[in-house]
């Protein structure tokens, strides 16, 4: 069944939560509904329990700040891991960022170069967020590992996170979910700009790292188009992404929880941001998703319209294949 976004008064770090898609606000608005700037929606696939989680967090850090994240769980306990990361990572990351803000920058050559840069303030801010992402992702993975009540040896989750602070986007990607920007051009209307790289074992640099750690990268005969990661001497677990939280049986064989981090400075032409799990991107192109969001009836329904289109496309393209979970966040950047 589909799960609509909801508003909650508190997101607790120590609970997994029950809903897959959460729309949360952290500022004192009398009419929250009228202040929403996007939507999130999740629909379970035909493989069983929905293991996707997402959060659209308005008022993150500052009143106009936003945290968006999609987390695609896998393995027996993937649904638990994805919700745990969804509930814990926003506050963990913000705490790390605030701690770094109190530390005076050291007199390094890098900081000297930034001081001479016209956009030094934006650049230095990104560096602090980048350091916060690296440290918080590392802590998050350790917190999952030490939980005695949770076996994450062969379970985990991907994460694609975009943080908006003013006109700056900080993008952190771990795995094969994806972030795409809808940008207006004079020639072609609104076009899609992919902000992340799908971090799969088939990416040459990812495969090289895994093989250097004695992990195996190969595809099964029955699914020759999907490269997977295997233990050195066992035909397991067959992980279809190259970075993830959890999956500790493969952490010594090339699977890492270090995100790929980038920065995008927003322009007036940037209209909206879309984050989605691979269940959407497996059947819809970036251009198709951007077109759907552009023509959506309203902001509140945009995420659901993308998910509905993905479900329809799964039925058409892969009628005999079990459909993956589909989760989408749409964040509108302009009024």
mmCIF file of C-alpha atoms in Angstrom, residues 37 55-71 85-86 88-98 100 122 125-137 159-173 178-181 195-196 245 259-266 270 273-275 329 331-333:
data_model
loop_
_atom_site.group_PDB
_atom_site.id
_atom_site.type_symbol
_atom_site.label_atom_id
_atom_site.label_comp_id
_atom_site.label_asym_id
_atom_site.label_seq_id
_atom_site.Cartn_x
_atom_site.Cartn_y
_atom_site.Cartn_z
ATOM 1 C CA UNK A 37 7.590 23.296 -0.297
ATOM 2 C CA UNK A 55 12.466 12.360 5.012
ATOM 3 C CA UNK A 56 11.789 15.916 3.865
ATOM 4 C CA UNK A 57 12.839 18.082 6.829
ATOM 5 C CA UNK A 58 11.986 21.808 6.609
ATOM 6 C CA UNK A 59 13.632 24.250 8.999
ATOM 7 C CA UNK A 60 16.811 22.189 9.155
ATOM 8 C CA UNK A 61 19.559 24.225 10.816
ATOM 9 C CA UNK A 62 17.988 27.520 9.738
ATOM 10 C CA UNK A 63 14.409 28.526 9.007
ATOM 11 C CA UNK A 64 14.934 28.180 5.256
ATOM 12 C CA UNK A 65 17.205 25.135 5.588
ATOM 13 C CA UNK A 66 16.077 21.744 4.278
ATOM 14 C CA UNK A 67 17.312 18.187 4.753
ATOM 15 C CA UNK A 68 16.166 15.613 2.212
ATOM 16 C CA UNK A 69 17.112 11.954 2.267
ATOM 17 C CA UNK A 70 16.086 8.684 0.615
ATOM 18 C CA UNK A 71 17.281 5.408 2.150
ATOM 19 C CA UNK A 85 19.494 5.940 9.455
ATOM 20 C CA UNK A 86 16.543 8.104 8.401
ATOM 21 C CA UNK A 88 19.233 9.348 13.312
ATOM 22 C CA UNK A 89 21.333 10.876 10.530
ATOM 23 C CA UNK A 90 19.731 14.373 10.315
ATOM 24 C CA UNK A 91 20.462 15.259 13.948
ATOM 25 C CA UNK A 92 23.833 13.503 13.917
ATOM 26 C CA UNK A 93 24.930 15.461 10.860
ATOM 27 C CA UNK A 94 23.687 18.796 12.206
ATOM 28 C CA UNK A 95 25.471 18.220 15.535
ATOM 29 C CA UNK A 96 28.698 17.461 13.674
ATOM 30 C CA UNK A 97 28.277 20.624 11.571
ATOM 31 C CA UNK A 98 27.605 22.817 14.613
ATOM 32 C CA UNK A 100 32.848 22.171 13.386
ATOM 33 C CA UNK A 122 30.183 29.532 0.314
ATOM 34 C CA UNK A 125 30.699 26.541 4.413
ATOM 35 C CA UNK A 126 30.705 23.595 2.003
ATOM 36 C CA UNK A 127 33.978 22.305 3.436
ATOM 37 C CA UNK A 128 32.464 22.283 6.922
ATOM 38 C CA UNK A 129 29.386 20.429 5.671
ATOM 39 C CA UNK A 130 31.613 17.988 3.783
ATOM 40 C CA UNK A 131 33.613 17.243 6.928
ATOM 41 C CA UNK A 132 30.356 16.874 8.870
ATOM 42 C CA UNK A 133 29.017 14.407 6.293
ATOM 43 C CA UNK A 134 32.180 12.314 6.346
ATOM 44 C CA UNK A 135 32.305 12.116 10.146
ATOM 45 C CA UNK A 136 28.561 11.579 10.682
ATOM 46 C CA UNK A 137 28.331 8.813 8.054
ATOM 47 C CA UNK A 159 21.544 6.865 1.300
ATOM 48 C CA UNK A 160 21.200 9.875 -0.949
ATOM 49 C CA UNK A 161 21.092 13.111 1.042
ATOM 50 C CA UNK A 162 20.783 16.711 -0.126
ATOM 51 C CA UNK A 163 21.055 19.571 2.362
ATOM 52 C CA UNK A 164 19.848 23.022 1.341
ATOM 53 C CA UNK A 165 21.283 25.992 3.232
ATOM 54 C CA UNK A 166 20.370 29.255 1.553
ATOM 55 C CA UNK A 167 21.418 28.954 -2.104
ATOM 56 C CA UNK A 168 23.826 26.096 -1.470
ATOM 57 C CA UNK A 169 23.122 22.406 -1.958
ATOM 58 C CA UNK A 170 25.384 19.852 -0.281
ATOM 59 C CA UNK A 171 24.941 16.404 -1.843
ATOM 60 C CA UNK A 172 26.092 13.198 -0.125
ATOM 61 C CA UNK A 173 25.563 9.893 -1.903
ATOM 62 C CA UNK A 178 19.866 9.274 -7.144
ATOM 63 C CA UNK A 179 19.373 13.056 -6.992
ATOM 64 C CA UNK A 180 18.330 15.049 -10.059
ATOM 65 C CA UNK A 181 17.828 18.791 -10.517
ATOM 66 C CA UNK A 195 23.694 15.517 -9.270
ATOM 67 C CA UNK A 196 24.922 12.075 -8.180
ATOM 68 C CA UNK A 245 25.582 1.493 5.594
ATOM 69 C CA UNK A 259 29.765 9.083 0.789
ATOM 70 C CA UNK A 260 30.550 10.798 -2.495
ATOM 71 C CA UNK A 261 30.092 14.496 -1.610
ATOM 72 C CA UNK A 262 29.564 17.440 -3.950
ATOM 73 C CA UNK A 263 28.267 21.019 -3.956
ATOM 74 C CA UNK A 264 25.843 22.919 -6.182
ATOM 75 C CA UNK A 265 25.213 26.653 -6.023
ATOM 76 C CA UNK A 266 21.583 27.333 -6.890
ATOM 77 C CA UNK A 270 16.952 25.805 -10.745
ATOM 78 C CA UNK A 273 15.054 18.744 -6.823
ATOM 79 C CA UNK A 274 14.083 15.068 -7.054
ATOM 80 C CA UNK A 275 15.517 12.269 -4.908
ATOM 81 C CA UNK A 329 11.077 13.284 -2.686
ATOM 82 C CA UNK A 331 11.644 19.697 -3.236
ATOM 83 C CA UNK A 332 10.589 22.889 -5.000
ATOM 84 C CA UNK A 333 13.269 25.573 -4.960
#
